[in-house]
Amino acid sequence: MTSWYEGPLAAFDTETTGVDVEADRIVSAAVVVQDAPVARPRIVRWLVNPGVPVPEAATAVHGLTEEHLQHNGRWPAPVMYEIADRLAEQAAMGRPLVVMNAPFDLTLLDRELRRHRASSLEQWFRGAPLRVLDPRVLDKQLDRYRKGRRTLTDLCAHYGVALEGAHDAAADALAALEVVRAVGRRFTTRLERLSPAELHTLQTDWHAAQARGLQAWFARSGSSEIVSTDWPLRPELPAAA
């Protein structure tokens, strides 16, 4: 029987106005679907006019200027619907969804749905649950003592995956998908008997442990930064009193 990492996978990635999942906005997104490692990936892209200023620091990362997005991007409301619908379609078809650093991209999408559609990401997966594969969480768990950073660029270099056009949503999504396949092959004896549903549950615990370890390191370093243990989606913040 074909192992999950040699079978159909989907991947999702975004580019944004910043790194605050509660306040920043999606400016581009992509969903990549690949039925097998040798199959040509099918890519759907979205370009969004976020309706808010795009900081120069964000443009320096992904190359999308505020002027370009105003002239070529679509309004967020229909785009967020289409993205959520596409992801729900993948879940209904049983395809695991690869998302690098899932709590960032999925929480941003959830907040955009709440902001523009009076909806939430969870509402889209009541019929077929989302099964997420996060290459960052998988790599940190399976090769936990390896030193160095674990950005997508770092993981691609470590696993021999080509990353052309980094910080383009489609390129990053495809690279993350290929990294997950590479992780599966490298750690076959530990992963091949686990289903994507089982891995989804395990990653919840693995990420929480990883976050607690990072929180302890911050505390020892004198940093007050808070690390969320929630994965793959951060809960909505309570409304201000």
PDB file of C-alpha atoms in Angstrom:
ATOM      1  CA  MET A   1       0.000   0.000   0.000  1.00  0.00           C
ATOM      2  CA  THR A   2       1.310   3.470  -0.900  1.00  0.00           C
ATOM      3  CA  SER A   3       2.523   5.465   2.096  1.00  0.00           C
ATOM      4  CA  TRP A   4       0.777   8.779   2.695  1.00  0.00           C
ATOM      5  CA  TYR A   5       3.926  10.732   1.789  1.00  0.00           C
ATOM      6  CA  GLU A   6       3.978   9.117  -1.664  1.00  0.00           C
ATOM      7  CA  GLY A   7       0.286   9.766  -2.254  1.00  0.00           C
ATOM      8  CA  PRO A   8      -1.954  12.785  -2.874  1.00  0.00           C
ATOM      9  CA  LEU A   9      -1.101  15.915  -0.891  1.00  0.00           C
ATOM     10  CA  ALA A  10      -2.287  19.519  -0.914  1.00  0.00           C
ATOM     11  CA  ALA A  11      -0.386  22.537   0.396  1.00  0.00           C
ATOM     12  CA  PHE A  12      -1.337  26.073   1.422  1.00  0.00           C
ATOM     13  CA  ASP A  13       0.706  29.237   1.905  1.00  0.00           C
ATOM     14  CA  THR A  14       0.153  32.979   2.224  1.00  0.00           C
ATOM     15  CA  GLU A  15       2.061  36.226   1.938  1.00  0.00           C
ATOM     16  CA  THR A  16       0.968  38.980   4.279  1.00  0.00           C
ATOM     17  CA  THR A  17       1.298  42.568   5.455  1.00  0.00           C
ATOM     18  CA  GLY A  18       3.199  41.427   8.560  1.00  0.00           C
ATOM     19  CA  VAL A  19       3.570  38.774  11.241  1.00  0.00           C
ATOM     20  CA  ASP A  20       0.719  39.659  13.627  1.00  0.00           C
ATOM     21  CA  VAL A  21      -2.010  37.074  13.027  1.00  0.00           C
ATOM     22  CA  GLU A  22      -4.593  39.219  14.798  1.00  0.00           C
ATOM     23  CA  ALA A  23      -3.989  42.451  12.887  1.00  0.00           C
ATOM     24  CA  ASP A  24      -2.140  41.743   9.644  1.00  0.00           C
ATOM     25  CA  ARG A  25      -3.747  40.782   6.346  1.00  0.00           C
ATOM     26  CA  ILE A  26      -3.292  38.293   3.522  1.00  0.00           C
ATOM     27  CA  VAL A  27      -2.038  39.832   0.270  1.00  0.00           C
ATOM     28  CA  SER A  28      -1.516  36.628  -1.705  1.00  0.00           C
ATOM     29  CA  ALA A  29      -2.226  32.929  -1.242  1.00  0.00           C
ATOM     30  CA  ALA A  30      -1.878  29.657  -3.086  1.00  0.00           C
ATOM     31  CA  VAL A  31      -3.163  26.106  -2.865  1.00  0.00           C
ATOM     32  CA  VAL A  32      -1.060  23.419  -4.523  1.00  0.00           C
ATOM     33  CA  VAL A  33      -2.358  19.900  -5.173  1.00  0.00           C
ATOM     34  CA  GLN A  34      -0.151  17.009  -6.228  1.00  0.00           C
ATOM     35  CA  ASP A  35      -1.506  13.485  -6.675  1.00  0.00           C
ATOM     36  CA  ALA A  36       1.889  11.748  -6.596  1.00  0.00           C
ATOM     37  CA  PRO A  37       5.564  12.744  -6.362  1.00  0.00           C
ATOM     38  CA  VAL A  38       6.054  12.665 -10.148  1.00  0.00           C
ATOM     39  CA  ALA A  39       2.713  14.277 -11.001  1.00  0.00           C
ATOM     40  CA  ARG A  40       2.497  17.857 -12.238  1.00  0.00           C
ATOM     41  CA  PRO A  41       1.204  20.045  -9.392  1.00  0.00           C
ATOM     42  CA  ARG A  42      -2.048  21.929  -9.877  1.00  0.00           C
ATOM     43  CA  ILE A  43      -1.829  25.469  -8.531  1.00  0.00           C
ATOM     44  CA  VAL A  44      -4.500  28.030  -7.689  1.00  0.00           C
ATOM     45  CA  ARG A  45      -3.293  31.526  -6.813  1.00  0.00           C
ATOM     46  CA  TRP A  46      -5.005  34.554  -5.302  1.00  0.00           C
ATOM     47  CA  LEU A  47      -3.868  38.181  -5.190  1.00  0.00           C
ATOM     48  CA  VAL A  48      -5.602  40.365  -2.608  1.00  0.00           C
ATOM     49  CA  ASN A  49      -6.052  44.098  -2.151  1.00  0.00           C
ATOM     50  CA  PRO A  50      -6.060  44.069   1.664  1.00  0.00           C
ATOM     51  CA  GLY A  51      -7.620  47.496   2.016  1.00  0.00           C
ATOM     52  CA  VAL A  52      -4.904  48.564   4.466  1.00  0.00           C
ATOM     53  CA  PRO A  53      -1.396  49.948   3.979  1.00  0.00           C
ATOM     54  CA  VAL A  54       1.293  47.460   2.985  1.00  0.00           C
ATOM     55  CA  PRO A  55       4.455  48.215   4.974  1.00  0.00           C
ATOM     56  CA  GLU A  56       7.694  48.564   3.059  1.00  0.00           C
ATOM     57  CA  ALA A  57       9.187  45.830   5.242  1.00  0.00           C
ATOM     58  CA  ALA A  58       6.532  43.388   3.999  1.00  0.00           C
ATOM     59  CA  THR A  59       7.064  44.419   0.381  1.00  0.00           C
ATOM     60  CA  ALA A  60      10.784  43.812   0.846  1.00  0.00           C
ATOM     61  CA  VAL A  61       9.982  40.184   1.708  1.00  0.00           C
ATOM     62  CA  HIS A  62       7.426  39.237  -0.950  1.00  0.00           C
ATOM     63  CA  GLY A  63       7.830  42.006  -3.534  1.00  0.00           C
ATOM     64  CA  LEU A  64       4.152  43.006  -3.602  1.00  0.00           C
ATOM     65  CA  THR A  65       3.696  46.759  -3.363  1.00  0.00           C
ATOM     66  CA  GLU A  66       0.595  48.531  -2.127  1.00  0.00           C
ATOM     67  CA  GLU A  67       0.103  50.111  -5.560  1.00  0.00           C
ATOM     68  CA  HIS A  68       0.356  46.762  -7.345  1.00  0.00           C
ATOM     69  CA  LEU A  69      -2.169  45.174  -5.003  1.00  0.00           C
ATOM     70  CA  GLN A  70      -4.580  48.096  -5.356  1.00  0.00           C
ATOM     71  CA  HIS A  71      -4.539  47.752  -9.134  1.00  0.00           C
ATOM     72  CA  ASN A  72      -4.390  43.972  -9.451  1.00  0.00           C
ATOM     73  CA  GLY A  73      -5.663  42.470  -6.212  1.00  0.00           C
ATOM     74  CA  ARG A  74      -9.237  41.391  -5.535  1.00  0.00           C
ATOM     75  CA  TRP A  75     -11.314  42.387  -2.541  1.00  0.00           C
ATOM     76  CA  PRO A  76     -10.745  40.100   0.465  1.00  0.00           C
ATOM     77  CA  ALA A  77     -14.297  38.839   1.069  1.00  0.00           C
ATOM     78  CA  PRO A  78     -14.724  36.671  -2.064  1.00  0.00           C
ATOM     79  CA  VAL A  79     -11.089  35.551  -1.959  1.00  0.00           C
ATOM     80  CA  MET A  80     -11.320  34.280   1.617  1.00  0.00           C
ATOM     81  CA  TYR A  81     -14.454  32.365   0.711  1.00  0.00           C
ATOM     82  CA  GLU A  82     -12.718  30.772  -2.265  1.00  0.00           C
ATOM     83  CA  ILE A  83      -9.641  29.808  -0.251  1.00  0.00           C
ATOM     84  CA  ALA A  84     -11.673  28.229   2.543  1.00  0.00           C
ATOM     85  CA  ASP A  85     -13.863  26.442  -0.002  1.00  0.00           C
ATOM     86  CA  ARG A  86     -10.789  25.068  -1.777  1.00  0.00           C
ATOM     87  CA  LEU A  87      -9.278  23.818   1.482  1.00  0.00           C
ATOM     88  CA  ALA A  88     -12.572  22.231   2.515  1.00  0.00           C
ATOM     89  CA  GLU A  89     -12.683  20.497  -0.855  1.00  0.00           C
ATOM     90  CA  GLN A  90      -9.255  18.984  -0.230  1.00  0.00           C
ATOM     91  CA  ALA A  91     -10.345  17.779   3.203  1.00  0.00           C
ATOM     92  CA  ALA A  92     -13.507  16.227   1.742  1.00  0.00           C
ATOM     93  CA  MET A  93     -11.348  14.331  -0.763  1.00  0.00           C
ATOM     94  CA  GLY A  94      -9.138  13.034   2.037  1.00  0.00           C
ATOM     95  CA  ARG A  95      -6.012  14.915   1.004  1.00  0.00           C
ATOM     96  CA  PRO A  96      -3.754  15.952   3.894  1.00  0.00           C
ATOM     97  CA  LEU A  97      -2.901  19.647   3.861  1.00  0.00           C
ATOM     98  CA  VAL A  98       0.737  20.704   4.173  1.00  0.00           C
ATOM     99  CA  VAL A  99       1.186  24.080   5.875  1.00  0.00           C
ATOM    100  CA  MET A 100       4.600  25.317   6.969  1.00  0.00           C
ATOM    101  CA  ASN A 101       4.218  26.880  10.444  1.00  0.00           C
ATOM    102  CA  ALA A 102       0.507  26.140  10.302  1.00  0.00           C
ATOM    103  CA  PRO A 103      -0.600  28.313  13.255  1.00  0.00           C
ATOM    104  CA  PHE A 104       0.496  31.401  11.345  1.00  0.00           C
ATOM    105  CA  ASP A 105      -1.172  30.864   7.960  1.00  0.00           C
ATOM    106  CA  LEU A 106      -4.293  29.093   9.218  1.00  0.00           C
ATOM    107  CA  THR A 107      -4.897  31.590  12.014  1.00  0.00           C
ATOM    108  CA  LEU A 108      -4.483  34.488   9.583  1.00  0.00           C
ATOM    109  CA  LEU A 109      -7.034  32.870   7.269  1.00  0.00           C
ATOM    110  CA  ASP A 110      -9.402  32.324  10.193  1.00  0.00           C
ATOM    111  CA  ARG A 111      -9.165  35.978  11.212  1.00  0.00           C
ATOM    112  CA  GLU A 112      -9.736  37.110   7.622  1.00  0.00           C
ATOM    113  CA  LEU A 113     -12.846  34.926   7.431  1.00  0.00           C
ATOM    114  CA  ARG A 114     -14.123  36.424  10.673  1.00  0.00           C
ATOM    115  CA  ARG A 115     -13.293  39.922   9.474  1.00  0.00           C
ATOM    116  CA  HIS A 116     -14.806  39.710   5.989  1.00  0.00           C
ATOM    117  CA  ARG A 117     -17.251  36.773   6.013  1.00  0.00           C
ATOM    118  CA  ALA A 118     -18.588  36.663   9.598  1.00  0.00           C
ATOM    119  CA  SER A 119     -17.378  33.074   9.523  1.00  0.00           C
ATOM    120  CA  SER A 120     -14.493  31.000  10.888  1.00  0.00           C
ATOM    121  CA  LEU A 121     -12.146  28.370   9.522  1.00  0.00           C
ATOM    122  CA  GLU A 122     -13.535  25.659  11.789  1.00  0.00           C
ATOM    123  CA  GLN A 123     -16.999  26.079  10.290  1.00  0.00           C
ATOM    124  CA  TRP A 124     -15.647  24.921   6.921  1.00  0.00           C
ATOM    125  CA  PHE A 125     -14.426  21.598   8.297  1.00  0.00           C
ATOM    126  CA  ARG A 126     -17.404  20.312  10.223  1.00  0.00           C
ATOM    127  CA  GLY A 127     -18.180  17.712   7.555  1.00  0.00           C
ATOM    128  CA  ALA A 128     -14.613  16.589   6.843  1.00  0.00           C
ATOM    129  CA  PRO A 129     -11.892  17.425   9.366  1.00  0.00           C
ATOM    130  CA  LEU A 130      -8.700  19.121   8.313  1.00  0.00           C
ATOM    131  CA  ARG A 131      -5.599  16.913   8.500  1.00  0.00           C
ATOM    132  CA  VAL A 132      -2.531  19.149   8.622  1.00  0.00           C
ATOM    133  CA  LEU A 133       1.091  18.164   8.055  1.00  0.00           C
ATOM    134  CA  ASP A 134       3.478  20.860   9.264  1.00  0.00           C
ATOM    135  CA  PRO A 135       7.053  20.281   8.057  1.00  0.00           C
ATOM    136  CA  ARG A 136       8.439  22.483  10.798  1.00  0.00           C
ATOM    137  CA  VAL A 137       6.778  20.471  13.571  1.00  0.00           C
ATOM    138  CA  LEU A 138       7.603  17.129  11.953  1.00  0.00           C
ATOM    139  CA  ASP A 139      11.272  18.002  11.431  1.00  0.00           C
ATOM    140  CA  LYS A 140      11.731  19.372  14.955  1.00  0.00           C
ATOM    141  CA  GLN A 141      10.223  16.213  16.450  1.00  0.00           C
ATOM    142  CA  LEU A 142      11.975  13.669  14.266  1.00  0.00           C
ATOM    143  CA  ASP A 143      15.412  15.338  14.233  1.00  0.00           C
ATOM    144  CA  ARG A 144      15.167  17.260  17.468  1.00  0.00           C
ATOM    145  CA  TYR A 145      18.862  17.475  18.300  1.00  0.00           C
ATOM    146  CA  ARG A 146      19.981  18.968  15.000  1.00  0.00           C
ATOM    147  CA  LYS A 147      21.304  22.482  15.504  1.00  0.00           C
ATOM    148  CA  GLY A 148      20.424  25.461  13.344  1.00  0.00           C
ATOM    149  CA  ARG A 149      17.380  27.306  12.119  1.00  0.00           C
ATOM    150  CA  ARG A 150      14.352  25.556  10.655  1.00  0.00           C
ATOM    151  CA  THR A 151      12.839  28.060   8.279  1.00  0.00           C
ATOM    152  CA  LEU A 152      11.452  26.749   5.006  1.00  0.00           C
ATOM    153  CA  THR A 153      14.688  27.775   3.274  1.00  0.00           C
ATOM    154  CA  ASP A 154      16.707  25.862   5.872  1.00  0.00           C
ATOM    155  CA  LEU A 155      14.525  22.756   5.587  1.00  0.00           C
ATOM    156  CA  CYS A 156      14.743  22.814   1.806  1.00  0.00           C
ATOM    157  CA  ALA A 157      18.535  22.946   2.001  1.00  0.00           C
ATOM    158  CA  HIS A 158      18.646  20.162   4.584  1.00  0.00           C
ATOM    159  CA  TYR A 159      16.350  17.810   2.659  1.00  0.00           C
ATOM    160  CA  GLY A 160      17.616  18.661  -0.807  1.00  0.00           C
ATOM    161  CA  VAL A 161      14.417  20.336  -2.008  1.00  0.00           C
ATOM    162  CA  ALA A 162      14.592  23.041  -4.664  1.00  0.00           C
ATOM    163  CA  LEU A 163      13.046  26.362  -3.635  1.00  0.00           C
ATOM    164  CA  GLU A 164      12.736  28.701  -6.584  1.00  0.00           C
ATOM    165  CA  GLY A 165      11.156  32.082  -5.936  1.00  0.00           C
ATOM    166  CA  ALA A 166      11.050  32.009  -2.133  1.00  0.00           C
ATOM    167  CA  HIS A 167       8.316  34.143  -0.553  1.00  0.00           C
ATOM    168  CA  ASP A 168       6.000  33.530  -3.471  1.00  0.00           C
ATOM    169  CA  ALA A 169       2.983  31.735  -1.993  1.00  0.00           C
ATOM    170  CA  ALA A 170       2.839  29.045  -4.697  1.00  0.00           C
ATOM    171  CA  ALA A 171       6.588  28.402  -4.632  1.00  0.00           C
ATOM    172  CA  ASP A 172       6.636  28.156  -0.848  1.00  0.00           C
ATOM    173  CA  ALA A 173       3.601  25.859  -0.757  1.00  0.00           C
ATOM    174  CA  LEU A 174       5.116  23.492  -3.309  1.00  0.00           C
ATOM    175  CA  ALA A 175       8.466  23.476  -1.502  1.00  0.00           C
ATOM    176  CA  ALA A 176       6.774  22.709   1.833  1.00  0.00           C
ATOM    177  CA  LEU A 177       4.923  19.837   0.180  1.00  0.00           C
ATOM    178  CA  GLU A 178       8.175  18.421  -1.174  1.00  0.00           C
ATOM    179  CA  VAL A 179       9.845  18.791   2.228  1.00  0.00           C
ATOM    180  CA  VAL A 180       7.058  16.740   3.837  1.00  0.00           C
ATOM    181  CA  ARG A 181       7.563  13.998   1.248  1.00  0.00           C
ATOM    182  CA  ALA A 182      11.310  14.098   1.970  1.00  0.00           C
ATOM    183  CA  VAL A 183      10.714  13.921   5.731  1.00  0.00           C
ATOM    184  CA  GLY A 184       8.460  10.912   5.186  1.00  0.00           C
ATOM    185  CA  ARG A 185      11.102   9.089   3.173  1.00  0.00           C
ATOM    186  CA  ARG A 186      13.921   9.884   5.602  1.00  0.00           C
ATOM    187  CA  PHE A 187      11.943   8.750   8.643  1.00  0.00           C
ATOM    188  CA  THR A 188       9.983   5.948   6.994  1.00  0.00           C
ATOM    189  CA  THR A 189      10.309   3.516   9.872  1.00  0.00           C
ATOM    190  CA  ARG A 190       8.762   6.049  12.263  1.00  0.00           C
ATOM    191  CA  LEU A 191       6.067   7.459   9.974  1.00  0.00           C
ATOM    192  CA  GLU A 192       4.855   4.872   7.468  1.00  0.00           C
ATOM    193  CA  ARG A 193       2.476   3.162   9.898  1.00  0.00           C
ATOM    194  CA  LEU A 194       0.898   6.440  10.989  1.00  0.00           C
ATOM    195  CA  SER A 195      -2.080   7.847   9.124  1.00  0.00           C
ATOM    196  CA  PRO A 196      -2.396  11.590   8.434  1.00  0.00           C
ATOM    197  CA  ALA A 197      -5.179  11.708  11.038  1.00  0.00           C
ATOM    198  CA  GLU A 198      -2.906  10.134  13.645  1.00  0.00           C
ATOM    199  CA  LEU A 199      -0.068  12.462  12.680  1.00  0.00           C
ATOM    200  CA  HIS A 200      -2.373  15.468  12.982  1.00  0.00           C
ATOM    201  CA  THR A 201      -3.146  14.502  16.580  1.00  0.00           C
ATOM    202  CA  LEU A 202       0.495  13.778  17.392  1.00  0.00           C
ATOM    203  CA  GLN A 203       1.634  17.112  15.976  1.00  0.00           C
ATOM    204  CA  THR A 204      -0.719  18.889  18.366  1.00  0.00           C
ATOM    205  CA  ASP A 205       1.229  17.400  21.278  1.00  0.00           C
ATOM    206  CA  TRP A 206       4.629  17.752  19.595  1.00  0.00           C
ATOM    207  CA  HIS A 207       4.086  21.437  18.852  1.00  0.00           C
ATOM    208  CA  ALA A 208       2.929  22.106  22.404  1.00  0.00           C
ATOM    209  CA  ALA A 209       6.076  20.497  23.796  1.00  0.00           C
ATOM    210  CA  GLN A 210       8.247  22.406  21.327  1.00  0.00           C
ATOM    211  CA  ALA A 211       6.539  25.671  22.278  1.00  0.00           C
ATOM    212  CA  ARG A 212       7.059  25.033  25.985  1.00  0.00           C
ATOM    213  CA  GLY A 213      10.736  24.362  25.329  1.00  0.00           C
ATOM    214  CA  LEU A 214      11.083  27.599  23.381  1.00  0.00           C
ATOM    215  CA  GLN A 215       9.196  29.484  26.105  1.00  0.00           C
ATOM    216  CA  ALA A 216      11.640  28.168  28.705  1.00  0.00           C
ATOM    217  CA  TRP A 217      14.567  29.261  26.538  1.00  0.00           C
ATOM    218  CA  PHE A 218      13.075  32.759  26.230  1.00  0.00           C
ATOM    219  CA  ALA A 219      12.655  32.909  30.001  1.00  0.00           C
ATOM    220  CA  ARG A 220      16.286  31.950  30.546  1.00  0.00           C
ATOM    221  CA  SER A 221      17.298  34.626  28.029  1.00  0.00           C
ATOM    222  CA  GLY A 222      15.324  37.306  29.840  1.00  0.00           C
ATOM    223  CA  SER A 223      12.754  37.665  27.041  1.00  0.00           C
ATOM    224  CA  SER A 224       9.083  38.270  27.839  1.00  0.00           C
ATOM    225  CA  GLU A 225       7.898  36.897  24.473  1.00  0.00           C
ATOM    226  CA  ILE A 226       4.937  34.508  24.743  1.00  0.00           C
ATOM    227  CA  VAL A 227       4.933  31.315  22.672  1.00  0.00           C
ATOM    228  CA  SER A 228       1.537  29.828  21.857  1.00  0.00           C
ATOM    229  CA  THR A 229       1.141  26.077  22.366  1.00  0.00           C
ATOM    230  CA  ASP A 230      -1.923  25.923  20.086  1.00  0.00           C
ATOM    231  CA  TRP A 231      -1.653  24.040  16.790  1.00  0.00           C
ATOM    232  CA  PRO A 232      -2.690  24.146  13.960  1.00  0.00           C
ATOM    233  CA  LEU A 233      -4.993  27.065  14.763  1.00  0.00           C
ATOM    234  CA  ARG A 234      -4.831  29.592  17.555  1.00  0.00           C
ATOM    235  CA  PRO A 235      -8.115  30.233  19.378  1.00  0.00           C
ATOM    236  CA  GLU A 236      -9.857  33.530  18.873  1.00  0.00           C
ATOM    237  CA  LEU A 237      -8.826  36.138  21.398  1.00  0.00           C
ATOM    238  CA  PRO A 238     -11.589  37.109  23.858  1.00  0.00           C
ATOM    239  CA  ALA A 239     -13.281  40.385  23.073  1.00  0.00           C
ATOM    240  CA  ALA A 240     -12.053  43.338  25.077  1.00  0.00           C
ATOM    241  CA  ALA A 241     -14.256  44.170  28.053  1.00  0.00           C
TER     242      ALA A 241
END
